[in-house]
Tab-separated table of C-alpha atoms in Angstrom:
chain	number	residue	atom	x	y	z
A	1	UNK	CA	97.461	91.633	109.468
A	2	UNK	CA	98.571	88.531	110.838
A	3	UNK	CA	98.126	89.318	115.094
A	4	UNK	CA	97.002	92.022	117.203
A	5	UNK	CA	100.419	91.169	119.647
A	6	UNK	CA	102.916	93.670	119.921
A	7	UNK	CA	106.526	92.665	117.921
A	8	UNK	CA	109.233	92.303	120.331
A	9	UNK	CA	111.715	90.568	118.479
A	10	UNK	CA	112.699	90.787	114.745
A	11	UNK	CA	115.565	88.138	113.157
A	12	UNK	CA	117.363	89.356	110.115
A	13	UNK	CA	118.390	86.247	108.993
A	14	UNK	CA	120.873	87.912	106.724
A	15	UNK	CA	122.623	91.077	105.745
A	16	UNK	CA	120.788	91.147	101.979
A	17	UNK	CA	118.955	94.457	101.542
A	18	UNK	CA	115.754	92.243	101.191
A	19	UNK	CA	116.207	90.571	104.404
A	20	UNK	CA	117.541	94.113	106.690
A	21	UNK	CA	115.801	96.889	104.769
A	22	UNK	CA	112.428	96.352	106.749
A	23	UNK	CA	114.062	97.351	110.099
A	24	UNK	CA	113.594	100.533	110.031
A	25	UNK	CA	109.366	100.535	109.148
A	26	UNK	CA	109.092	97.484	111.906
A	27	UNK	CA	110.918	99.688	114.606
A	28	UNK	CA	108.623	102.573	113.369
A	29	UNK	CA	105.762	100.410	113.868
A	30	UNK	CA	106.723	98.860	117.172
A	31	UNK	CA	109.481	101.310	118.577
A	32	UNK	CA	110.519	98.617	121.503
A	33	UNK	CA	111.240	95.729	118.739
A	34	UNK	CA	114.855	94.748	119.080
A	35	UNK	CA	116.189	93.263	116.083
A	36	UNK	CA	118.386	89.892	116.074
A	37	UNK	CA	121.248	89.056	113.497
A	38	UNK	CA	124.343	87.436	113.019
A	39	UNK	CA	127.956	89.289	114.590
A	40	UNK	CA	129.081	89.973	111.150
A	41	UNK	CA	125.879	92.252	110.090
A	42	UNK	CA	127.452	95.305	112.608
A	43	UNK	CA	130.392	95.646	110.634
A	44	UNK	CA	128.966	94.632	107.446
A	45	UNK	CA	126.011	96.634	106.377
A	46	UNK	CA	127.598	100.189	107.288
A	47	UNK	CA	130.651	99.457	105.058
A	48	UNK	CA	130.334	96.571	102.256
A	49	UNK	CA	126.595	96.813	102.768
A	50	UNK	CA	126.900	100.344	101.903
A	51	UNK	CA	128.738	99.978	98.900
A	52	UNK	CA	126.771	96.930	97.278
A	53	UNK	CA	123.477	99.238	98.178
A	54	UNK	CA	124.882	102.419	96.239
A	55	UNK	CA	125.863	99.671	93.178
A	56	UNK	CA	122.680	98.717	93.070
A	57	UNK	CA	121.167	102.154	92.930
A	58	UNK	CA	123.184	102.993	90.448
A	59	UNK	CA	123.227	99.538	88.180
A	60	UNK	CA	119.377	98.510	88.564
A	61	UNK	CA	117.564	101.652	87.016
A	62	UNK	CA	119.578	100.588	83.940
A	63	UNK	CA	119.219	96.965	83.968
A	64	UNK	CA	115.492	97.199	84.328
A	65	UNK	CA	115.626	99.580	81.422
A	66	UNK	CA	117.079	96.937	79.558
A	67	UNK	CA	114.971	94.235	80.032
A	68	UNK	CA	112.027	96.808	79.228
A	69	UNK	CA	113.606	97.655	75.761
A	70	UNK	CA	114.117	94.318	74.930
A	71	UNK	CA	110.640	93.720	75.660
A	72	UNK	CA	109.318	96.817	73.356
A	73	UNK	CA	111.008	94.751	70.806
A	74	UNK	CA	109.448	91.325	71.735
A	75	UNK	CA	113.279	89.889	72.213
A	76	UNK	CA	114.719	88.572	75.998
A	77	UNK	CA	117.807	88.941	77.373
A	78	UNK	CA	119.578	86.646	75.002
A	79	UNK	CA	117.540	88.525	71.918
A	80	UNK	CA	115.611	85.741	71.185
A	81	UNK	CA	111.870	85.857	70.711
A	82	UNK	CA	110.313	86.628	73.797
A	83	UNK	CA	107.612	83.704	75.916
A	84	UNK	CA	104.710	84.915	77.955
A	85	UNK	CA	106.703	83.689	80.646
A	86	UNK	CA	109.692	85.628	80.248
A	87	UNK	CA	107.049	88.655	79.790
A	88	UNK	CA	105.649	87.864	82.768
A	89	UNK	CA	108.967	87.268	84.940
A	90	UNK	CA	110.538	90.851	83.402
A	91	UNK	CA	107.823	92.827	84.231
A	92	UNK	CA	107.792	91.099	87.750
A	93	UNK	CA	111.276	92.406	88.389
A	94	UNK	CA	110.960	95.705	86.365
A	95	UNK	CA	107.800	96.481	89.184
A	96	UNK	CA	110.842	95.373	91.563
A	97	UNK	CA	112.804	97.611	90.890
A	98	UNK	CA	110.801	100.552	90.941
A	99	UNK	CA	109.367	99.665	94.725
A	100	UNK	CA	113.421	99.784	95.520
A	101	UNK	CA	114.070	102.684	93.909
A	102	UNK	CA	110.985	104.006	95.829
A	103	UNK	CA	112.186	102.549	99.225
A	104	UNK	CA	115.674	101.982	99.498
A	105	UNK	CA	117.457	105.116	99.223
A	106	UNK	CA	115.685	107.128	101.638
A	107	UNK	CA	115.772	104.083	103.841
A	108	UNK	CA	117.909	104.164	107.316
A	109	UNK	CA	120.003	101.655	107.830
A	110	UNK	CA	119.279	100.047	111.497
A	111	UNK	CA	121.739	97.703	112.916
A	112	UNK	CA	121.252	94.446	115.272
A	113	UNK	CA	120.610	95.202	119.004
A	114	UNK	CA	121.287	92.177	119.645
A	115	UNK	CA	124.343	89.890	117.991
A	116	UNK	CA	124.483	86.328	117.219
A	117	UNK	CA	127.468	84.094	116.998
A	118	UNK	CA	126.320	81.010	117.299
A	119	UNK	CA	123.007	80.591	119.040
A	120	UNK	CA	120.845	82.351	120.590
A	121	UNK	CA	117.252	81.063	122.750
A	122	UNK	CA	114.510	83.205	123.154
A	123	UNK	CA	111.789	81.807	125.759
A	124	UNK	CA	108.443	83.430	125.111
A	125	UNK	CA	105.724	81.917	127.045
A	126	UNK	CA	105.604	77.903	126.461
A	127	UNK	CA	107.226	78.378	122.817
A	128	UNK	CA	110.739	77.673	122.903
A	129	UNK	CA	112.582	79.927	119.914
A	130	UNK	CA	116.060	78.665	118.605
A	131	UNK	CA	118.242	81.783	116.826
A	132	UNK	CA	120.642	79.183	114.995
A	133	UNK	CA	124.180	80.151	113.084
A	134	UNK	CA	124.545	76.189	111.560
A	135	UNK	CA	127.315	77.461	109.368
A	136	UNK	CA	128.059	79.543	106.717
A	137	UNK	CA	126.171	79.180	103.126
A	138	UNK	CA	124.513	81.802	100.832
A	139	UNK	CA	126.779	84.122	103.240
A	140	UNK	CA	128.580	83.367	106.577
A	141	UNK	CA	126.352	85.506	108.233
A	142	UNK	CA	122.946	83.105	107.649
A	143	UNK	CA	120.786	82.589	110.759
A	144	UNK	CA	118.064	79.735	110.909
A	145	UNK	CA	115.164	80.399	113.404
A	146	UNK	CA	114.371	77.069	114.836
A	147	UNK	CA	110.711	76.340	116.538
A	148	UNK	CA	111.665	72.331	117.936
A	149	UNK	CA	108.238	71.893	119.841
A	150	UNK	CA	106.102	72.979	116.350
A	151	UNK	CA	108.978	71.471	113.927
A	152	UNK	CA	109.263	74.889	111.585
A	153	UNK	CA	112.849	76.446	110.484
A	154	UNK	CA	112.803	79.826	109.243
A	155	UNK	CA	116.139	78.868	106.724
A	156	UNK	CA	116.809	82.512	105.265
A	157	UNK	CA	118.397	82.166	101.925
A	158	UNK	CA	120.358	78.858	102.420
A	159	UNK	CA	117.326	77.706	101.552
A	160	UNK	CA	115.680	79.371	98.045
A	161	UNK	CA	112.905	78.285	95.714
A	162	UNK	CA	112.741	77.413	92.611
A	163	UNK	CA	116.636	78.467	92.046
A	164	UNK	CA	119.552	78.484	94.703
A	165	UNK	CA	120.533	82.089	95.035
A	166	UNK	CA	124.408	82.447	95.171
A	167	UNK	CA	127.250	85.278	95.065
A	168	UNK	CA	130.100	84.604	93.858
A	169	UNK	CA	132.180	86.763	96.584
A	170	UNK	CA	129.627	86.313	99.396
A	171	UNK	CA	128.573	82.652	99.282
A	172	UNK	CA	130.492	79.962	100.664
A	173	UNK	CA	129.346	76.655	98.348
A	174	UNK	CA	132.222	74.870	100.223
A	175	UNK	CA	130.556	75.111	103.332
A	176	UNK	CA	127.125	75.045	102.035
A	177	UNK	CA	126.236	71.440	101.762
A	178	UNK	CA	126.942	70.483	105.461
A	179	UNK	CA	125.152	73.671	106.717
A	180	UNK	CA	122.194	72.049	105.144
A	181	UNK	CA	123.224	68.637	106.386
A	182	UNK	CA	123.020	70.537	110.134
A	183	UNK	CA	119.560	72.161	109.164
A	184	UNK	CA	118.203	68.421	107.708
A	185	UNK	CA	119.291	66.989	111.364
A	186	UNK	CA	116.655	68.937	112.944
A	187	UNK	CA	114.295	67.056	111.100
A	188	UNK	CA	111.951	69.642	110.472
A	189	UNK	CA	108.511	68.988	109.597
A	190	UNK	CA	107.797	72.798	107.863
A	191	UNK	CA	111.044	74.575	105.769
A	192	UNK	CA	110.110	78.224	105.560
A	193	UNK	CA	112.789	79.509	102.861
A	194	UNK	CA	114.029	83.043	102.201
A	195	UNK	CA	112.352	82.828	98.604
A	196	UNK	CA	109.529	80.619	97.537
A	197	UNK	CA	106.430	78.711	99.458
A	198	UNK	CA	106.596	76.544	102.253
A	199	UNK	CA	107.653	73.203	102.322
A	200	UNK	CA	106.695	70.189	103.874
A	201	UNK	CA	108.934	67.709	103.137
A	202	UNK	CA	113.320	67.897	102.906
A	203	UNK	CA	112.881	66.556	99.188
A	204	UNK	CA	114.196	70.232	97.911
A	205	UNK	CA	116.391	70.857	100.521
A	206	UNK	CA	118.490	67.594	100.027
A	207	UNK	CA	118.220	68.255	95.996
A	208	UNK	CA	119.907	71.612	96.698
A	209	UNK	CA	122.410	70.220	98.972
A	210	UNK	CA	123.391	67.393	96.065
A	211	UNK	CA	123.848	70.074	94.030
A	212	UNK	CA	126.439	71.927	95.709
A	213	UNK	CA	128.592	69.352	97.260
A	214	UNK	CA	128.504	68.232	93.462
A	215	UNK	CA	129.478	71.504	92.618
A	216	UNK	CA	132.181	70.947	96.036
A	217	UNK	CA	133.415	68.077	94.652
A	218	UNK	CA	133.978	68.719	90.918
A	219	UNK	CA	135.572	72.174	91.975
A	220	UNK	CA	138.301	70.535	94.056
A	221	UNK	CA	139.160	68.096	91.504
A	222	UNK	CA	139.469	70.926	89.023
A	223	UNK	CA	142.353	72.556	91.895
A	224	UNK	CA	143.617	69.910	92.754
A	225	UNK	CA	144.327	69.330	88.312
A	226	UNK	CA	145.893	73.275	89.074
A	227	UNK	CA	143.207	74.090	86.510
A	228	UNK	CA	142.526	77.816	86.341
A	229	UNK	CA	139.117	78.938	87.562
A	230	UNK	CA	138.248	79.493	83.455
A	231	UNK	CA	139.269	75.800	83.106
A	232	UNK	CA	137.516	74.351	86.134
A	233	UNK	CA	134.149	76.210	84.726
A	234	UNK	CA	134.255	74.341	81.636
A	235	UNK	CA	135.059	71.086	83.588
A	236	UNK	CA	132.355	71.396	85.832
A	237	UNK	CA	128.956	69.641	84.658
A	238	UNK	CA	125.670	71.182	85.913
A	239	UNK	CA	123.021	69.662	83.133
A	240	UNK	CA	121.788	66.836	85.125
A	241	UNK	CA	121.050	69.727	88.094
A	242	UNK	CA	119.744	72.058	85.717
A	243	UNK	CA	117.455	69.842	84.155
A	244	UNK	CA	116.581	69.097	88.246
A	245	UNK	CA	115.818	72.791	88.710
A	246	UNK	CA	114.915	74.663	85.456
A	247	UNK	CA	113.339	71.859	83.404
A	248	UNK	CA	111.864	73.120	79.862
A	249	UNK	CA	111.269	76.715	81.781
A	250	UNK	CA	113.448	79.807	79.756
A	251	UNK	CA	113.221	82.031	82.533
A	252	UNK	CA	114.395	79.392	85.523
A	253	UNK	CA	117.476	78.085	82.865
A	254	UNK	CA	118.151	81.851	83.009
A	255	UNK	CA	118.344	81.737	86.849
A	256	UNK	CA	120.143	78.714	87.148
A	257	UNK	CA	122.819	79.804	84.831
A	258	UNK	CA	122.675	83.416	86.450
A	259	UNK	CA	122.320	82.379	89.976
A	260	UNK	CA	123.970	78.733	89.754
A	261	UNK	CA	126.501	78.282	86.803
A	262	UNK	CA	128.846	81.369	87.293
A	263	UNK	CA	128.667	82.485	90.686
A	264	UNK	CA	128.547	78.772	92.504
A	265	UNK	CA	132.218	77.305	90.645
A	266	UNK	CA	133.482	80.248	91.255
A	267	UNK	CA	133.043	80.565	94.977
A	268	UNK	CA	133.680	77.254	95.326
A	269	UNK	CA	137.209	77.871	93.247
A	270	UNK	CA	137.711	80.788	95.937
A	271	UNK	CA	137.137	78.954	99.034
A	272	UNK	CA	139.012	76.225	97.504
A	273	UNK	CA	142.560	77.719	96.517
A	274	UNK	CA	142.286	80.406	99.748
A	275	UNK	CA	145.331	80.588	101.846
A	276	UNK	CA	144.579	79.342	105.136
C-alpha cells in the first residue's frame, strides 16, 4: 500500500511474536527479503520463543473468555461495574486474540539472515540506514533503526505508548534508562515506537526514562536494606508515575499496574541481586 519498490530488507526489532511473526507473509510476498535482528533472536525464538508461543496458545483462548464473561455481566476484571472504555478496550483485545489464534499457530517461524550485535549500516542509494543495538531494555535483544540524514528512530518496544510494556523475566529496567539516554543522544526529530503514534518531540521518551531509573533507584535501595523482593514492592512508590501515565483512565491504571507495577520492581530486583 505504501510503495510499488520491492522489500529487500526487513528489521525485527525484537523477538516478541508481534514484532517476528510477519516474517514469514513478507518473505512470501518478496521471496529475496532478508530479514535483520539482534544475535540473540537465532537461539531464542526456536527454544524460549517456542515455549512462551505454545503458553500463549494455550492461556489466551481462556483469558479472552474471561474478559468476555465478565462483560456479559457488565463487571471488568476487578468485578466492578464496567465503563464504555473498558468495553471498548476488552473487545479490542478479545478481536486480538482471535486474529492470533487465526495466525499464529499455523505460522512458520523464520529466523534472521542476517545477525546483529551491535550495529549494523545498510547504504541504499543516498539514505544512510543505522541497525542500532544501544543496549538492552524491554529485552536485551532490542534493535533501534536509525535514519541520521531524515532524524527518524524506529525504537521497537523500548519505546511504548500510552503504557511502558515490561516482562518481568525478559526486561532489563536496570539497563533501561541509559538505553534511552543513548537513543535521546541521537536527537531525533521523529520517535516511531513499537506501540502507539508517532512522536515528535522526546517529552514521552524522557517521562518513560524518569520512570524507570526511579523504579532503578528505589529498587536498589530496597537490596541494598536486604529487603525481600515482596518487601521492596511495597517500598517502591509509583503514584506520582501513574498519575503521569494513566491519569483518571480505568483501563490505562490497569496497564500500568499490569505492565508497570509488578513486572518493572521485579526485574529490576532480578538484575539487581544477580550474581555477577
Amino acid at each position: 500500500k505504501i510503495s510499488g519498490k520491492p522489500v529487500s530488507f526487513l528489521v525485527n526489532t525484537h523477538w516478541h511474536d508481534d514484532h517476528v511473526i510477519g516474517n514469514a507473509t513478507w518473505r512470501k510476498a518478496y521471496p529475496g527479503v532478508r530479514f535483520i535482528g539482534h544475535a540473540s533472536l537465532r537461539e531464542y525464538l526456536p527454544q524460549t520463543g517456542a515455549s512462551n508461543r505454545k503458553n500463549m496458545i494455550e492461556g489466551a483462548p481462556q483469558f479472552a473468555g474471561q474478559m468476555q464473561a465478565q462483560m456479559d455481566k457488565g463487571k471488568n476484571l476487578r468485578d466492578e461495574p464496567i465503563s464504555d472504555e473498558e468495553r471498548v478496550s476488552y473487545t479490542s483485545d478479545i478481536s486480538l486474540v482471535k486474529h492470533y489464534m487465526a495466525v499464529v499457530p499455523g505460522t512458520e517461524t523464520v529466523l534472521p539472515d542476517i545477525d546483529v550485535d551491535e550495529g549494523l549500516t545498510l547504504i541504499r542509494g543516498s539514505r544512510r540506514i543505522e541497525i542500532r543495538h544501544l543496549g538492552s531494555g524491554h529485552t536485551k535483544a532490542d534493535l533501534v533503526v536509525w535514519l541520521p540524514n531524515e532524524r527518524i528512530a524506529a525504537t521497537g518496544d523500548l519505546v511504548v505508548w500510552p503504557i511502558p510494556l515490561v516482562g518481568s523475566d525478559q526486561s532489563h529496567v536496570r539497563d533501561w534508562p541509559g538505553t534511552l539516554d543513548a537513543l535521546l543522544a541521537l536527537s531525533p526529530a521523529i520517535f516511531v515506537p513499537g506501540h502507539g503514534p508517532a512522536m515528535r518531540n522526546a517529552d514521552y521518551v524522557k517521562q518513560e526514562r524518569d520512570l524507570f531509573a526511579s523504579i532503578d533507584t528505589q529498587v536498589a535501595a530496597a537490596v541494598a536494606r536486604g529487603d525481600t523482593l515482596e518487601a521492596a514492592r511495597k517500598s517502591v512508590d509509583l503514584s506520582t508515575f501513574r498519575e503521569q501515565f494513566a491519569g483518571t483512565s480505568k483501563v490505562r491504571q490497569f496497564a500500568f499496574g499490569m505492565y508497570v507495577t509488578g513486572p518493572a520492581v521485579e526485574s529490576a530486583f532480578r538484575d539487581a541481586t544477580a550474581k555477577p
